[in-house]
């Protein structure tokens, strides 16, 4: 005789259904997780062991590009879905805590441990990718216009502010704090001849003159009677005219006095 075909689902008796309701009542949606979505049904774990006599779990699988869930029970035929509990969630991976909530509502169970929704700050360019009971966001470089004319910025994978050019090439390091006296940075590569670059130094923002490396400034000298120059920097001179600048991080306006000190406007 041919071997009987393994059933796809299994019915539970009225007495066994009481155990199913007990499982759903005690299951914790905040710790439920699964190690793998496969073509076979995989039981979840972490929602605590069932207080019932029978062993129930939320079952998950990924078939033909779609996510499916059910309630698995350990039967004589192995772990099988309970009748009328298989649900297709489509191509988007569902949150397992919300899946458990769905089955608790489906069977009219008042859960002893409600789902705690964690509010996480996010930006418009964040992509949610939820796996199990937790969520993670795939990083994507999104270049946005800065308040400083001709400049752009983005947030890196560590959510650090980065200033860049239109193509996303870094120009400055991220600011350490929002005070002009505390700004630090480095000069990026020039994309075209004669393009002006700024260096965020310890005493604020000053412009470079259009001179090559090693050339000395004629006429004016910086504060203290000598032109300041660091390693790999161009010479620059300080002008007597007050220039206002925008702190890119806070949006506040500040200026540099004739002694090289920065002040909020």
PDB file of C-alpha atoms in Angstrom:
ATOM      1  CA  UNK A   1       0.000   0.000   0.000  1.00  0.00           C
ATOM      2  CA  UNK A   2       1.251   3.504  -0.771  1.00  0.00           C
ATOM      3  CA  UNK A   3       2.360   5.571   2.165  1.00  0.00           C
ATOM      4  CA  UNK A   4      -0.294   8.089   3.256  1.00  0.00           C
ATOM      5  CA  UNK A   5       0.470  11.652   2.240  1.00  0.00           C
ATOM      6  CA  UNK A   6       1.512  13.942   5.070  1.00  0.00           C
ATOM      7  CA  UNK A   7      -1.246  16.479   5.742  1.00  0.00           C
ATOM      8  CA  UNK A   8      -0.490  20.155   5.166  1.00  0.00           C
ATOM      9  CA  UNK A   9      -2.426  21.352   8.226  1.00  0.00           C
ATOM     10  CA  UNK A  10      -3.898  19.764  11.304  1.00  0.00           C
ATOM     11  CA  UNK A  11      -7.109  20.375  13.213  1.00  0.00           C
ATOM     12  CA  UNK A  12      -7.111  20.797  16.976  1.00  0.00           C
ATOM     13  CA  UNK A  13      -9.784  19.406  19.213  1.00  0.00           C
ATOM     14  CA  UNK A  14     -11.825  21.568  21.576  1.00  0.00           C
ATOM     15  CA  UNK A  15      -9.681  20.467  24.499  1.00  0.00           C
ATOM     16  CA  UNK A  16      -6.463  21.140  22.562  1.00  0.00           C
ATOM     17  CA  UNK A  17      -7.769  24.546  21.528  1.00  0.00           C
ATOM     18  CA  UNK A  18      -7.790  25.547  25.191  1.00  0.00           C
ATOM     19  CA  UNK A  19      -4.051  24.876  25.240  1.00  0.00           C
ATOM     20  CA  UNK A  20      -3.642  26.978  22.080  1.00  0.00           C
ATOM     21  CA  UNK A  21      -5.432  29.887  23.757  1.00  0.00           C
ATOM     22  CA  UNK A  22      -3.219  29.476  26.829  1.00  0.00           C
ATOM     23  CA  UNK A  23      -0.123  29.663  24.613  1.00  0.00           C
ATOM     24  CA  UNK A  24      -1.327  32.861  22.944  1.00  0.00           C
ATOM     25  CA  UNK A  25      -2.244  34.393  26.285  1.00  0.00           C
ATOM     26  CA  UNK A  26       1.255  33.906  27.741  1.00  0.00           C
ATOM     27  CA  UNK A  27       3.331  34.466  24.567  1.00  0.00           C
ATOM     28  CA  UNK A  28       5.539  37.573  24.712  1.00  0.00           C
ATOM     29  CA  UNK A  29       5.597  39.616  21.451  1.00  0.00           C
ATOM     30  CA  UNK A  30       8.616  41.647  22.597  1.00  0.00           C
ATOM     31  CA  UNK A  31      11.106  38.771  22.486  1.00  0.00           C
ATOM     32  CA  UNK A  32       9.836  36.570  19.667  1.00  0.00           C
ATOM     33  CA  UNK A  33      12.422  35.893  16.955  1.00  0.00           C
ATOM     34  CA  UNK A  34      13.505  33.393  14.327  1.00  0.00           C
ATOM     35  CA  UNK A  35      16.919  32.503  12.954  1.00  0.00           C
ATOM     36  CA  UNK A  36      15.893  31.744   9.362  1.00  0.00           C
ATOM     37  CA  UNK A  37      13.066  32.232   6.883  1.00  0.00           C
ATOM     38  CA  UNK A  38      13.128  29.114   4.709  1.00  0.00           C
ATOM     39  CA  UNK A  39      10.853  27.258   2.286  1.00  0.00           C
ATOM     40  CA  UNK A  40      10.012  24.947   5.176  1.00  0.00           C
ATOM     41  CA  UNK A  41       8.029  25.964   8.224  1.00  0.00           C
ATOM     42  CA  UNK A  42      10.377  27.169  10.960  1.00  0.00           C
ATOM     43  CA  UNK A  43       9.240  27.652  14.579  1.00  0.00           C
ATOM     44  CA  UNK A  44       9.936  30.931  16.328  1.00  0.00           C
ATOM     45  CA  UNK A  45      11.498  31.139  19.766  1.00  0.00           C
ATOM     46  CA  UNK A  46      11.918  33.682  22.528  1.00  0.00           C
ATOM     47  CA  UNK A  47       8.220  34.196  23.204  1.00  0.00           C
ATOM     48  CA  UNK A  48       8.703  31.964  26.317  1.00  0.00           C
ATOM     49  CA  UNK A  49       7.661  28.349  26.612  1.00  0.00           C
ATOM     50  CA  UNK A  50       4.011  27.615  26.442  1.00  0.00           C
ATOM     51  CA  UNK A  51       2.178  27.233  29.720  1.00  0.00           C
ATOM     52  CA  UNK A  52      -0.040  24.657  28.020  1.00  0.00           C
ATOM     53  CA  UNK A  53       0.385  20.908  27.768  1.00  0.00           C
ATOM     54  CA  UNK A  54       0.932  21.023  24.006  1.00  0.00           C
ATOM     55  CA  UNK A  55       3.829  22.851  22.364  1.00  0.00           C
ATOM     56  CA  UNK A  56       2.809  25.703  20.081  1.00  0.00           C
ATOM     57  CA  UNK A  57       4.930  28.207  18.189  1.00  0.00           C
ATOM     58  CA  UNK A  58       4.459  30.822  15.527  1.00  0.00           C
ATOM     59  CA  UNK A  59       5.674  29.251  12.275  1.00  0.00           C
ATOM     60  CA  UNK A  60       7.332  31.183   9.438  1.00  0.00           C
ATOM     61  CA  UNK A  61       8.467  30.418   5.903  1.00  0.00           C
ATOM     62  CA  UNK A  62       9.487  32.237   2.707  1.00  0.00           C
ATOM     63  CA  UNK A  63       8.018  30.745  -0.481  1.00  0.00           C
ATOM     64  CA  UNK A  64       8.193  32.167  -4.025  1.00  0.00           C
ATOM     65  CA  UNK A  65       9.136  35.635  -2.807  1.00  0.00           C
ATOM     66  CA  UNK A  66       6.377  35.884  -0.200  1.00  0.00           C
ATOM     67  CA  UNK A  67       6.416  35.691   3.598  1.00  0.00           C
ATOM     68  CA  UNK A  68       3.955  33.339   5.297  1.00  0.00           C
ATOM     69  CA  UNK A  69       3.149  32.611   8.940  1.00  0.00           C
ATOM     70  CA  UNK A  70       0.995  30.167  10.884  1.00  0.00           C
ATOM     71  CA  UNK A  71       0.606  28.609  14.314  1.00  0.00           C
ATOM     72  CA  UNK A  72       2.647  25.408  14.501  1.00  0.00           C
ATOM     73  CA  UNK A  73       1.710  22.514  16.758  1.00  0.00           C
ATOM     74  CA  UNK A  74       3.767  19.430  17.540  1.00  0.00           C
ATOM     75  CA  UNK A  75       1.507  16.654  16.205  1.00  0.00           C
ATOM     76  CA  UNK A  76       1.960  12.958  15.461  1.00  0.00           C
ATOM     77  CA  UNK A  77       2.910  13.938  11.897  1.00  0.00           C
ATOM     78  CA  UNK A  78       5.500  16.415  13.123  1.00  0.00           C
ATOM     79  CA  UNK A  79       5.209  20.177  13.412  1.00  0.00           C
ATOM     80  CA  UNK A  80       2.261  21.249  11.273  1.00  0.00           C
ATOM     81  CA  UNK A  81       0.207  24.440  10.912  1.00  0.00           C
ATOM     82  CA  UNK A  82      -3.085  24.576  12.748  1.00  0.00           C
ATOM     83  CA  UNK A  83      -6.072  24.718  10.414  1.00  0.00           C
ATOM     84  CA  UNK A  84      -7.041  28.230   9.230  1.00  0.00           C
ATOM     85  CA  UNK A  85      -3.933  29.921  10.656  1.00  0.00           C
ATOM     86  CA  UNK A  86      -1.765  30.196   7.520  1.00  0.00           C
ATOM     87  CA  UNK A  87      -1.447  33.828   6.409  1.00  0.00           C
ATOM     88  CA  UNK A  88       0.419  35.284   3.433  1.00  0.00           C
ATOM     89  CA  UNK A  89       2.055  38.665   4.189  1.00  0.00           C
ATOM     90  CA  UNK A  90       3.314  39.323   0.672  1.00  0.00           C
ATOM     91  CA  UNK A  91       6.861  40.383  -0.317  1.00  0.00           C
ATOM     92  CA  UNK A  92       7.497  42.520   2.789  1.00  0.00           C
ATOM     93  CA  UNK A  93       8.869  40.795   5.883  1.00  0.00           C
ATOM     94  CA  UNK A  94       6.395  41.222   8.761  1.00  0.00           C
ATOM     95  CA  UNK A  95       7.347  42.155  12.302  1.00  0.00           C
ATOM     96  CA  UNK A  96       7.048  39.001  14.394  1.00  0.00           C
ATOM     97  CA  UNK A  97       5.699  40.884  17.402  1.00  0.00           C
ATOM     98  CA  UNK A  98       2.865  42.178  15.229  1.00  0.00           C
ATOM     99  CA  UNK A  99       2.363  38.690  13.778  1.00  0.00           C
ATOM    100  CA  UNK A 100       1.858  37.310  17.278  1.00  0.00           C
ATOM    101  CA  UNK A 101      -0.555  40.154  18.011  1.00  0.00           C
ATOM    102  CA  UNK A 102      -2.489  39.236  14.868  1.00  0.00           C
ATOM    103  CA  UNK A 103      -3.038  35.666  16.072  1.00  0.00           C
ATOM    104  CA  UNK A 104      -3.935  36.829  19.582  1.00  0.00           C
ATOM    105  CA  UNK A 105      -6.655  39.034  18.081  1.00  0.00           C
ATOM    106  CA  UNK A 106      -7.690  36.284  15.645  1.00  0.00           C
ATOM    107  CA  UNK A 107      -8.512  33.976  18.554  1.00  0.00           C
ATOM    108  CA  UNK A 108      -9.848  36.764  20.791  1.00  0.00           C
ATOM    109  CA  UNK A 109      -7.104  36.370  23.399  1.00  0.00           C
ATOM    110  CA  UNK A 110      -6.212  39.126  25.878  1.00  0.00           C
ATOM    111  CA  UNK A 111      -2.398  39.001  25.956  1.00  0.00           C
ATOM    112  CA  UNK A 112      -0.705  39.179  29.352  1.00  0.00           C
ATOM    113  CA  UNK A 113       2.293  40.963  27.802  1.00  0.00           C
ATOM    114  CA  UNK A 114       1.393  43.691  25.294  1.00  0.00           C
ATOM    115  CA  UNK A 115       3.728  44.682  22.474  1.00  0.00           C
ATOM    116  CA  UNK A 116       5.975  47.609  23.425  1.00  0.00           C
ATOM    117  CA  UNK A 117       6.631  49.749  20.381  1.00  0.00           C
ATOM    118  CA  UNK A 118      10.059  51.357  20.518  1.00  0.00           C
ATOM    119  CA  UNK A 119      10.080  54.836  19.046  1.00  0.00           C
ATOM    120  CA  UNK A 120      13.352  55.390  17.175  1.00  0.00           C
ATOM    121  CA  UNK A 121      14.382  58.676  15.551  1.00  0.00           C
ATOM    122  CA  UNK A 122      14.472  58.435  11.800  1.00  0.00           C
ATOM    123  CA  UNK A 123      14.953  60.613   8.770  1.00  0.00           C
ATOM    124  CA  UNK A 124      13.012  60.548   5.532  1.00  0.00           C
ATOM    125  CA  UNK A 125      15.856  58.713   3.802  1.00  0.00           C
ATOM    126  CA  UNK A 126      15.809  55.818   6.276  1.00  0.00           C
ATOM    127  CA  UNK A 127      14.602  52.457   4.993  1.00  0.00           C
ATOM    128  CA  UNK A 128      13.010  50.112   7.513  1.00  0.00           C
ATOM    129  CA  UNK A 129      14.021  46.477   7.281  1.00  0.00           C
ATOM    130  CA  UNK A 130      12.429  44.568  10.099  1.00  0.00           C
ATOM    131  CA  UNK A 131      13.615  41.104  11.023  1.00  0.00           C
ATOM    132  CA  UNK A 132      12.130  39.214  13.909  1.00  0.00           C
ATOM    133  CA  UNK A 133      11.146  41.385  16.833  1.00  0.00           C
ATOM    134  CA  UNK A 134      13.617  44.117  16.032  1.00  0.00           C
ATOM    135  CA  UNK A 135      14.153  46.558  13.169  1.00  0.00           C
ATOM    136  CA  UNK A 136      17.227  47.809  11.355  1.00  0.00           C
ATOM    137  CA  UNK A 137      17.664  50.469   8.683  1.00  0.00           C
ATOM    138  CA  UNK A 138      19.749  50.027   5.561  1.00  0.00           C
ATOM    139  CA  UNK A 139      22.121  52.972   5.154  1.00  0.00           C
ATOM    140  CA  UNK A 140      21.858  54.937   1.940  1.00  0.00           C
ATOM    141  CA  UNK A 141      23.981  57.940   1.053  1.00  0.00           C
ATOM    142  CA  UNK A 142      21.625  60.840   0.392  1.00  0.00           C
ATOM    143  CA  UNK A 143      23.235  64.119  -0.645  1.00  0.00           C
ATOM    144  CA  UNK A 144      21.379  67.274   0.393  1.00  0.00           C
ATOM    145  CA  UNK A 145      22.012  70.986  -0.162  1.00  0.00           C
ATOM    146  CA  UNK A 146      23.714  72.848   2.674  1.00  0.00           C
ATOM    147  CA  UNK A 147      22.842  76.349   3.893  1.00  0.00           C
ATOM    148  CA  UNK A 148      26.315  77.359   2.720  1.00  0.00           C
ATOM    149  CA  UNK A 149      26.091  78.285  -0.989  1.00  0.00           C
ATOM    150  CA  UNK A 150      27.703  75.697  -3.244  1.00  0.00           C
ATOM    151  CA  UNK A 151      28.022  73.072  -0.493  1.00  0.00           C
ATOM    152  CA  UNK A 152      26.233  69.817   0.215  1.00  0.00           C
ATOM    153  CA  UNK A 153      26.078  67.324   3.088  1.00  0.00           C
ATOM    154  CA  UNK A 154      25.006  63.807   4.042  1.00  0.00           C
ATOM    155  CA  UNK A 155      24.903  61.535   7.120  1.00  0.00           C
ATOM    156  CA  UNK A 156      27.296  58.583   7.156  1.00  0.00           C
ATOM    157  CA  UNK A 157      26.602  55.073   8.474  1.00  0.00           C
ATOM    158  CA  UNK A 158      27.344  56.233  12.043  1.00  0.00           C
ATOM    159  CA  UNK A 159      24.884  59.139  11.522  1.00  0.00           C
ATOM    160  CA  UNK A 160      27.768  61.620  11.556  1.00  0.00           C
ATOM    161  CA  UNK A 161      27.250  64.870   9.637  1.00  0.00           C
ATOM    162  CA  UNK A 162      29.549  65.049   6.583  1.00  0.00           C
ATOM    163  CA  UNK A 163      30.056  68.035   4.275  1.00  0.00           C
ATOM    164  CA  UNK A 164      30.654  67.156   0.617  1.00  0.00           C
ATOM    165  CA  UNK A 165      30.472  68.439  -2.934  1.00  0.00           C
ATOM    166  CA  UNK A 166      27.597  67.887  -5.338  1.00  0.00           C
ATOM    167  CA  UNK A 167      28.887  64.418  -6.247  1.00  0.00           C
ATOM    168  CA  UNK A 168      29.224  63.312  -2.625  1.00  0.00           C
ATOM    169  CA  UNK A 169      33.007  63.703  -2.292  1.00  0.00           C
ATOM    170  CA  UNK A 170      33.945  64.607   1.282  1.00  0.00           C
ATOM    171  CA  UNK A 171      35.151  68.159   1.900  1.00  0.00           C
ATOM    172  CA  UNK A 172      35.236  68.392   5.681  1.00  0.00           C
ATOM    173  CA  UNK A 173      35.251  66.082   8.630  1.00  0.00           C
ATOM    174  CA  UNK A 174      32.129  66.098  10.762  1.00  0.00           C
ATOM    175  CA  UNK A 175      31.932  68.909  13.300  1.00  0.00           C
ATOM    176  CA  UNK A 176      32.827  68.073  16.883  1.00  0.00           C
ATOM    177  CA  UNK A 177      30.360  70.571  18.357  1.00  0.00           C
ATOM    178  CA  UNK A 178      28.228  73.523  17.332  1.00  0.00           C
ATOM    179  CA  UNK A 179      30.516  76.284  18.635  1.00  0.00           C
ATOM    180  CA  UNK A 180      32.573  78.205  16.022  1.00  0.00           C
ATOM    181  CA  UNK A 181      35.632  78.049  18.317  1.00  0.00           C
ATOM    182  CA  UNK A 182      35.369  74.266  18.365  1.00  0.00           C
ATOM    183  CA  UNK A 183      35.063  73.645  14.651  1.00  0.00           C
ATOM    184  CA  UNK A 184      37.662  71.351  13.172  1.00  0.00           C
ATOM    185  CA  UNK A 185      38.028  70.150   9.617  1.00  0.00           C
ATOM    186  CA  UNK A 186      40.245  69.378   6.670  1.00  0.00           C
ATOM    187  CA  UNK A 187      40.473  70.569   3.098  1.00  0.00           C
ATOM    188  CA  UNK A 188      39.203  68.253   0.397  1.00  0.00           C
ATOM    189  CA  UNK A 189      40.425  68.016  -3.164  1.00  0.00           C
ATOM    190  CA  UNK A 190      39.598  70.909  -5.508  1.00  0.00           C
ATOM    191  CA  UNK A 191      37.215  69.925  -8.265  1.00  0.00           C
ATOM    192  CA  UNK A 192      38.188  72.868 -10.520  1.00  0.00           C
ATOM    193  CA  UNK A 193      40.920  75.507 -10.758  1.00  0.00           C
ATOM    194  CA  UNK A 194      40.281  78.694  -8.817  1.00  0.00           C
ATOM    195  CA  UNK A 195      37.468  77.125  -6.766  1.00  0.00           C
ATOM    196  CA  UNK A 196      37.435  78.574  -3.318  1.00  0.00           C
ATOM    197  CA  UNK A 197      37.695  76.324  -0.311  1.00  0.00           C
ATOM    198  CA  UNK A 198      37.289  77.133   3.351  1.00  0.00           C
ATOM    199  CA  UNK A 199      39.051  75.572   6.281  1.00  0.00           C
ATOM    200  CA  UNK A 200      37.250  75.274   9.598  1.00  0.00           C
ATOM    201  CA  UNK A 201      40.070  76.086  11.995  1.00  0.00           C
ATOM    202  CA  UNK A 202      40.066  76.437  15.746  1.00  0.00           C
ATOM    203  CA  UNK A 203      39.320  80.166  15.592  1.00  0.00           C
ATOM    204  CA  UNK A 204      36.568  80.033  13.010  1.00  0.00           C
ATOM    205  CA  UNK A 205      36.226  80.162   9.272  1.00  0.00           C
ATOM    206  CA  UNK A 206      38.670  82.170   7.075  1.00  0.00           C
ATOM    207  CA  UNK A 207      38.997  82.314   3.309  1.00  0.00           C
ATOM    208  CA  UNK A 208      42.047  81.408   1.290  1.00  0.00           C
ATOM    209  CA  UNK A 209      43.594  83.869  -1.133  1.00  0.00           C
ATOM    210  CA  UNK A 210      44.103  82.632  -4.660  1.00  0.00           C
ATOM    211  CA  UNK A 211      47.786  81.761  -4.228  1.00  0.00           C
ATOM    212  CA  UNK A 212      49.598  78.541  -4.837  1.00  0.00           C
ATOM    213  CA  UNK A 213      51.537  76.539  -2.284  1.00  0.00           C
ATOM    214  CA  UNK A 214      54.717  78.224  -1.067  1.00  0.00           C
ATOM    215  CA  UNK A 215      53.796  81.712  -2.359  1.00  0.00           C
ATOM    216  CA  UNK A 216      53.946  84.530   0.129  1.00  0.00           C
ATOM    217  CA  UNK A 217      51.173  87.074   0.555  1.00  0.00           C
ATOM    218  CA  UNK A 218      52.105  90.561  -0.591  1.00  0.00           C
ATOM    219  CA  UNK A 219      51.154  93.554   1.564  1.00  0.00           C
ATOM    220  CA  UNK A 220      48.884  92.300   4.352  1.00  0.00           C
ATOM    221  CA  UNK A 221      49.872  89.889   7.073  1.00  0.00           C
ATOM    222  CA  UNK A 222      47.678  88.007   9.517  1.00  0.00           C
ATOM    223  CA  UNK A 223      47.194  88.941  13.151  1.00  0.00           C
ATOM    224  CA  UNK A 224      50.549  89.082  14.955  1.00  0.00           C
ATOM    225  CA  UNK A 225      52.457  90.370  11.912  1.00  0.00           C
ATOM    226  CA  UNK A 226      52.978  87.044  10.152  1.00  0.00           C
ATOM    227  CA  UNK A 227      50.988  84.905   7.813  1.00  0.00           C
ATOM    228  CA  UNK A 228      49.820  81.681   9.444  1.00  0.00           C
ATOM    229  CA  UNK A 229      50.371  78.442   7.618  1.00  0.00           C
ATOM    230  CA  UNK A 230      49.903  74.847   8.767  1.00  0.00           C
ATOM    231  CA  UNK A 231      51.147  71.629   7.226  1.00  0.00           C
ATOM    232  CA  UNK A 232      49.847  71.297   3.684  1.00  0.00           C
ATOM    233  CA  UNK A 233      47.880  74.574   3.869  1.00  0.00           C
ATOM    234  CA  UNK A 234      47.888  77.631   1.640  1.00  0.00           C
ATOM    235  CA  UNK A 235      48.892  81.011   3.024  1.00  0.00           C
ATOM    236  CA  UNK A 236      45.985  83.250   3.777  1.00  0.00           C
ATOM    237  CA  UNK A 237      45.552  86.847   4.920  1.00  0.00           C
ATOM    238  CA  UNK A 238      43.033  88.393   7.234  1.00  0.00           C
ATOM    239  CA  UNK A 239      40.858  91.194   5.891  1.00  0.00           C
ATOM    240  CA  UNK A 240      39.521  94.111   7.888  1.00  0.00           C
ATOM    241  CA  UNK A 241      36.007  93.731   6.526  1.00  0.00           C
ATOM    242  CA  UNK A 242      33.600  91.828   8.780  1.00  0.00           C
ATOM    243  CA  UNK A 243      32.331  88.671   7.114  1.00  0.00           C
ATOM    244  CA  UNK A 244      29.367  86.723   8.427  1.00  0.00           C
ATOM    245  CA  UNK A 245      29.161  82.962   8.232  1.00  0.00           C
ATOM    246  CA  UNK A 246      26.542  80.311   8.911  1.00  0.00           C
ATOM    247  CA  UNK A 247      27.247  77.465  11.325  1.00  0.00           C
ATOM    248  CA  UNK A 248      26.106  74.556   9.166  1.00  0.00           C
ATOM    249  CA  UNK A 249      25.177  72.364  12.109  1.00  0.00           C
ATOM    250  CA  UNK A 250      23.051  74.858  14.096  1.00  0.00           C
ATOM    251  CA  UNK A 251      22.122  77.372  11.391  1.00  0.00           C
ATOM    252  CA  UNK A 252      23.281  80.283  13.586  1.00  0.00           C
ATOM    253  CA  UNK A 253      25.119  83.303  12.138  1.00  0.00           C
ATOM    254  CA  UNK A 254      28.568  84.246  13.441  1.00  0.00           C
ATOM    255  CA  UNK A 255      31.447  86.529  12.437  1.00  0.00           C
ATOM    256  CA  UNK A 256      35.220  86.797  12.933  1.00  0.00           C
ATOM    257  CA  UNK A 257      36.650  89.933  14.561  1.00  0.00           C
ATOM    258  CA  UNK A 258      39.967  91.527  13.601  1.00  0.00           C
ATOM    259  CA  UNK A 259      41.770  89.470  16.247  1.00  0.00           C
ATOM    260  CA  UNK A 260      40.620  86.185  14.793  1.00  0.00           C
ATOM    261  CA  UNK A 261      37.971  85.558  17.469  1.00  0.00           C
ATOM    262  CA  UNK A 262      34.534  84.274  16.472  1.00  0.00           C
ATOM    263  CA  UNK A 263      31.300  85.640  17.896  1.00  0.00           C
ATOM    264  CA  UNK A 264      27.655  84.783  17.452  1.00  0.00           C
ATOM    265  CA  UNK A 265      25.899  87.532  15.482  1.00  0.00           C
TER     266      UNK A 265
END
